Amino acid sequence: MTEHEQLLTQVADKARNTRPWGWPSLPEPVDAATLARAEATLGFSLPPLLADLYLRIADGGFGPEYGLLPLLHSPPSGEPAAVVQYLAHRESGREDPDWPWPEGVLPISHWGCGMYACVDCRSPRAPVLLFEPNPGDPDLAWFLDAPALTDWLHSWIRGTGWYEEDNEATDLAPWTGSPGRETPAPDAAGEPARRHKAAPH
């Protein structure tokens, strides 16, 4: 079994046995046609691992805290789907250039209070980013949650993510690929930022 297949097996096992907030049951996976429509709407392909999560595990409803967003179709009373969120953020960035949303950065889960976990689909490793706009400074709103989607999933499976109760004071480094930056740069203080999980609401 490849590492990819082994990770999917571990994710599937945890997905069957844990329910994020707001998800009474695990949805069915999407089909290949739905994935194709989602990618056509986005204008880019999902990284293979992210695509397999939706094709082989479920259409959202698993993962840390509130769980992964559905991919293309929003449930009637739930959080808008990932594709919908991406398009809305891109449009909002065009309307307010001070808060641009980077191309290819797909929201996959929300933490509450406007915070999102996002995958940089332009990168081969598919790093997971934290978008945290609450301090009010767009230059300090992006952080590197995990260098690859595989790492982010392992953290969830092992219970070692920054959002876990024992790890809430974990420092996350600024994401230096954030919009408007020509070259990598530290945050204004030159130090990693300390993130705290938002209270459920």
Short mmCIF file of C-alpha atoms in Angstrom, two decimals:
data_model
loop_
_atom_site.label_atom_id
_atom_site.label_comp_id
_atom_site.label_asym_id
_atom_site.label_seq_id
_atom_site.Cartn_x
_atom_site.Cartn_y
_atom_site.Cartn_z
CA MET A 1 0.00 0.00 0.00
CA THR A 2 1.38 3.41 -0.97
CA GLU A 3 1.67 6.25 1.54
CA HIS A 4 -1.15 8.01 -0.33
CA GLU A 5 -3.45 4.99 0.02
CA GLN A 6 -2.45 4.45 3.63
CA LEU A 7 -3.31 8.05 4.50
CA LEU A 8 -6.68 7.81 2.76
CA THR A 9 -7.44 4.66 4.75
CA GLN A 10 -6.59 6.42 8.01
CA VAL A 11 -8.68 9.46 7.06
CA ALA A 12 -11.63 7.25 6.11
CA ASP A 13 -11.44 5.41 9.42
CA LYS A 14 -11.46 8.62 11.46
CA ALA A 15 -14.14 10.16 9.23
CA ARG A 16 -16.45 7.23 9.97
CA ASN A 17 -15.92 7.51 13.72
CA THR A 18 -15.93 11.26 14.42
CA ARG A 19 -18.43 13.97 13.54
CA PRO A 20 -17.48 17.63 13.21
CA TRP A 21 -19.80 20.29 14.59
CA GLY A 22 -22.92 20.69 12.47
CA TRP A 23 -22.61 17.38 10.58
CA PRO A 24 -25.04 14.71 11.86
CA SER A 25 -23.79 12.15 9.34
CA LEU A 26 -21.03 11.64 6.80
CA PRO A 27 -22.11 12.70 3.29
CA GLU A 28 -21.62 10.53 0.24
CA PRO A 29 -18.50 11.22 -1.84
CA VAL A 30 -18.81 13.29 -5.01
CA ASP A 31 -18.66 11.65 -8.41
CA ALA A 32 -16.12 12.37 -11.14
CA ALA A 33 -18.57 14.59 -13.02
CA THR A 34 -19.06 16.82 -9.96
CA LEU A 35 -15.30 17.12 -9.49
CA ALA A 36 -14.92 18.04 -13.16
CA ARG A 37 -17.61 20.74 -12.86
CA ALA A 38 -15.98 22.12 -9.74
CA GLU A 39 -12.56 22.32 -11.39
CA ALA A 40 -14.03 23.91 -14.52
CA THR A 41 -15.77 26.54 -12.38
CA LEU A 42 -12.62 27.23 -10.38
CA GLY A 43 -10.36 27.35 -13.41
CA PHE A 44 -7.75 25.04 -11.86
CA SER A 45 -7.39 21.42 -10.79
CA LEU A 46 -7.53 20.22 -7.22
CA PRO A 47 -4.36 18.57 -5.90
CA PRO A 48 -4.69 14.77 -6.24
CA LEU A 49 -4.97 14.15 -2.50
CA LEU A 50 -7.67 16.80 -2.03
CA ALA A 51 -9.56 15.42 -5.03
CA ASP A 52 -9.41 11.93 -3.55
CA LEU A 53 -10.78 13.16 -0.23
CA TYR A 54 -13.91 14.31 -2.02
CA LEU A 55 -14.06 11.37 -4.46
CA ARG A 56 -13.35 8.58 -1.99
CA ILE A 57 -14.15 9.76 1.55
CA ALA A 58 -17.07 12.22 1.53
CA ASP A 59 -18.31 15.53 0.21
CA GLY A 60 -17.11 17.36 3.31
CA GLY A 61 -18.28 16.64 6.84
CA PHE A 62 -15.00 15.26 8.21
CA GLY A 63 -11.82 16.80 9.52
CA PRO A 64 -10.98 19.18 12.36
CA GLU A 65 -13.55 21.36 14.13
CA TYR A 66 -16.31 22.18 11.60
CA GLY A 67 -14.93 19.72 9.05
CA LEU A 68 -14.24 20.05 5.35
CA LEU A 69 -16.65 22.17 3.35
CA PRO A 70 -18.71 20.45 0.67
CA LEU A 71 -17.03 20.87 -2.69
CA LEU A 72 -19.57 22.29 -5.13
CA HIS A 73 -23.10 22.12 -3.74
CA SER A 74 -24.01 23.75 -0.42
CA PRO A 75 -26.37 21.97 1.98
CA PRO A 76 -29.61 23.93 2.60
CA SER A 77 -28.70 25.02 6.12
CA GLY A 78 -24.93 24.63 6.06
CA GLU A 79 -21.82 26.60 5.25
CA PRO A 80 -21.46 27.52 1.54
CA ALA A 81 -19.42 25.04 -0.47
CA ALA A 82 -15.69 25.45 -1.13
CA VAL A 83 -16.16 26.54 -4.76
CA VAL A 84 -18.81 29.08 -3.76
CA GLN A 85 -16.56 30.44 -1.01
CA TYR A 86 -13.60 30.76 -3.36
CA LEU A 87 -15.56 32.66 -6.00
CA ALA A 88 -17.07 34.95 -3.35
CA HIS A 89 -13.65 35.73 -1.86
CA ARG A 90 -12.17 36.41 -5.28
CA GLU A 91 -15.02 38.77 -6.13
CA SER A 92 -14.72 40.49 -2.75
CA GLY A 93 -11.00 40.98 -3.41
CA ARG A 94 -11.73 42.63 -6.74
CA GLU A 95 -14.18 44.99 -5.06
CA ASP A 96 -11.76 45.78 -2.21
CA PRO A 97 -8.18 45.67 -3.54
CA ASP A 98 -6.81 46.10 -0.03
CA TRP A 99 -8.02 42.54 0.70
CA PRO A 100 -7.11 40.52 -2.40
CA TRP A 101 -7.75 36.79 -2.36
CA PRO A 102 -4.90 34.83 -3.99
CA GLU A 103 -5.66 32.87 -7.12
CA GLY A 104 -5.73 29.12 -6.61
CA VAL A 105 -6.09 29.27 -2.81
CA LEU A 106 -9.21 27.24 -2.05
CA PRO A 107 -11.03 27.48 1.31
CA ILE A 108 -11.63 23.93 2.52
CA SER A 109 -12.75 24.43 6.13
CA HIS A 110 -13.79 27.27 8.39
CA TRP A 111 -12.81 27.89 12.01
CA GLY A 112 -15.50 30.47 12.79
CA CYS A 113 -15.15 34.26 13.04
CA GLY A 114 -14.12 34.59 9.39
CA MET A 115 -11.13 32.23 9.72
CA TYR A 116 -10.51 29.55 7.08
CA ALA A 117 -8.19 26.67 6.35
CA CYS A 118 -7.21 26.92 2.69
CA VAL A 119 -5.18 24.81 0.27
CA ASP A 120 -2.77 26.46 -2.14
CA CYS A 121 -3.70 24.45 -5.20
CA ARG A 122 -0.91 26.09 -7.25
CA SER A 123 1.78 24.33 -5.24
CA PRO A 124 2.68 20.66 -5.86
CA ARG A 125 2.76 19.98 -2.10
CA ALA A 126 -0.62 21.65 -1.54
CA PRO A 127 0.30 23.59 1.62
CA VAL A 128 -2.53 24.40 4.01
CA LEU A 129 -2.88 28.05 4.99
CA LEU A 130 -4.73 29.80 7.76
CA PHE A 131 -6.64 32.95 6.80
CA GLU A 132 -7.18 35.02 9.93
CA PRO A 133 -8.55 38.50 9.09
CA ASN A 134 -9.64 39.58 12.56
CA PRO A 135 -6.61 41.78 13.41
CA GLY A 136 -7.71 43.93 10.46
CA ASP A 137 -4.41 44.01 8.53
CA PRO A 138 -4.45 42.18 5.17
CA ASP A 139 -0.65 41.89 5.22
CA LEU A 140 -0.85 39.91 8.47
CA ALA A 141 -3.85 37.74 7.69
CA TRP A 142 -2.16 34.67 6.17
CA PHE A 143 -0.24 31.95 7.99
CA LEU A 144 1.26 28.58 7.10
CA ASP A 145 -0.76 25.93 8.91
CA ALA A 146 1.03 22.94 7.35
CA PRO A 147 3.65 22.66 4.58
CA ALA A 148 1.55 20.02 2.81
CA LEU A 149 -2.01 18.70 2.93
CA THR A 150 -0.59 15.34 3.99
CA ASP A 151 0.91 16.97 7.11
CA TRP A 152 -2.37 18.72 7.92
CA LEU A 153 -4.29 15.46 7.72
CA HIS A 154 -1.73 13.61 9.84
CA SER A 155 -2.06 16.34 12.49
CA TRP A 156 -5.82 15.82 12.56
CA ILE A 157 -5.52 12.03 12.75
CA ARG A 158 -2.93 12.20 15.55
CA GLY A 159 -4.60 15.02 17.46
CA THR A 160 -1.57 17.32 17.21
CA GLY A 161 -3.06 20.29 15.31
CA TRP A 162 -2.78 23.84 16.69
CA TYR A 163 -6.56 23.85 17.19
CA GLU A 164 -6.42 21.03 19.76
CA GLU A 165 -6.97 22.12 23.34
CA ASP A 166 -3.42 21.25 24.39
CA ASN A 167 -1.91 23.13 21.44
CA GLU A 168 -3.89 26.37 21.33
CA ALA A 169 -0.80 28.51 21.95
CA THR A 170 1.02 27.07 18.95
CA ASP A 171 2.86 29.67 16.87
CA LEU A 172 2.25 29.67 13.12
CA ALA A 173 4.67 31.34 10.73
CA PRO A 174 3.37 34.00 8.33
CA TRP A 175 2.70 32.77 4.80
CA THR A 176 5.19 34.60 2.62
CA GLY A 177 3.36 33.88 -0.59
CA SER A 178 0.39 36.04 0.35
CA PRO A 179 -1.10 38.49 -2.15
CA GLY A 180 0.78 41.65 -2.98
CA ARG A 181 4.19 40.35 -1.90
CA GLU A 182 6.86 40.18 -4.59
CA THR A 183 9.37 38.40 -2.38
CA PRO A 184 9.17 36.45 0.88
CA ALA A 185 8.98 38.68 3.92
CA PRO A 186 8.35 38.21 7.64
CA ASP A 187 5.40 39.80 9.37
CA ALA A 188 5.71 43.31 10.73
CA ALA A 189 7.20 42.13 14.00
CA GLY A 190 9.44 39.54 12.35
CA GLU A 191 8.01 36.82 14.59
CA PRO A 192 5.56 33.98 14.08
CA ALA A 193 2.01 34.74 15.10
CA ARG A 194 0.20 32.95 17.89
CA ARG A 195 -3.19 31.69 16.80
CA HIS A 196 -6.09 30.79 19.02
CA LYS A 197 -9.06 28.69 18.03
CA ALA A 198 -12.26 30.65 17.63
CA ALA A 199 -15.11 29.83 19.97
CA PRO A 200 -17.91 27.85 18.30
CA HIS A 201 -20.93 29.85 17.25
#
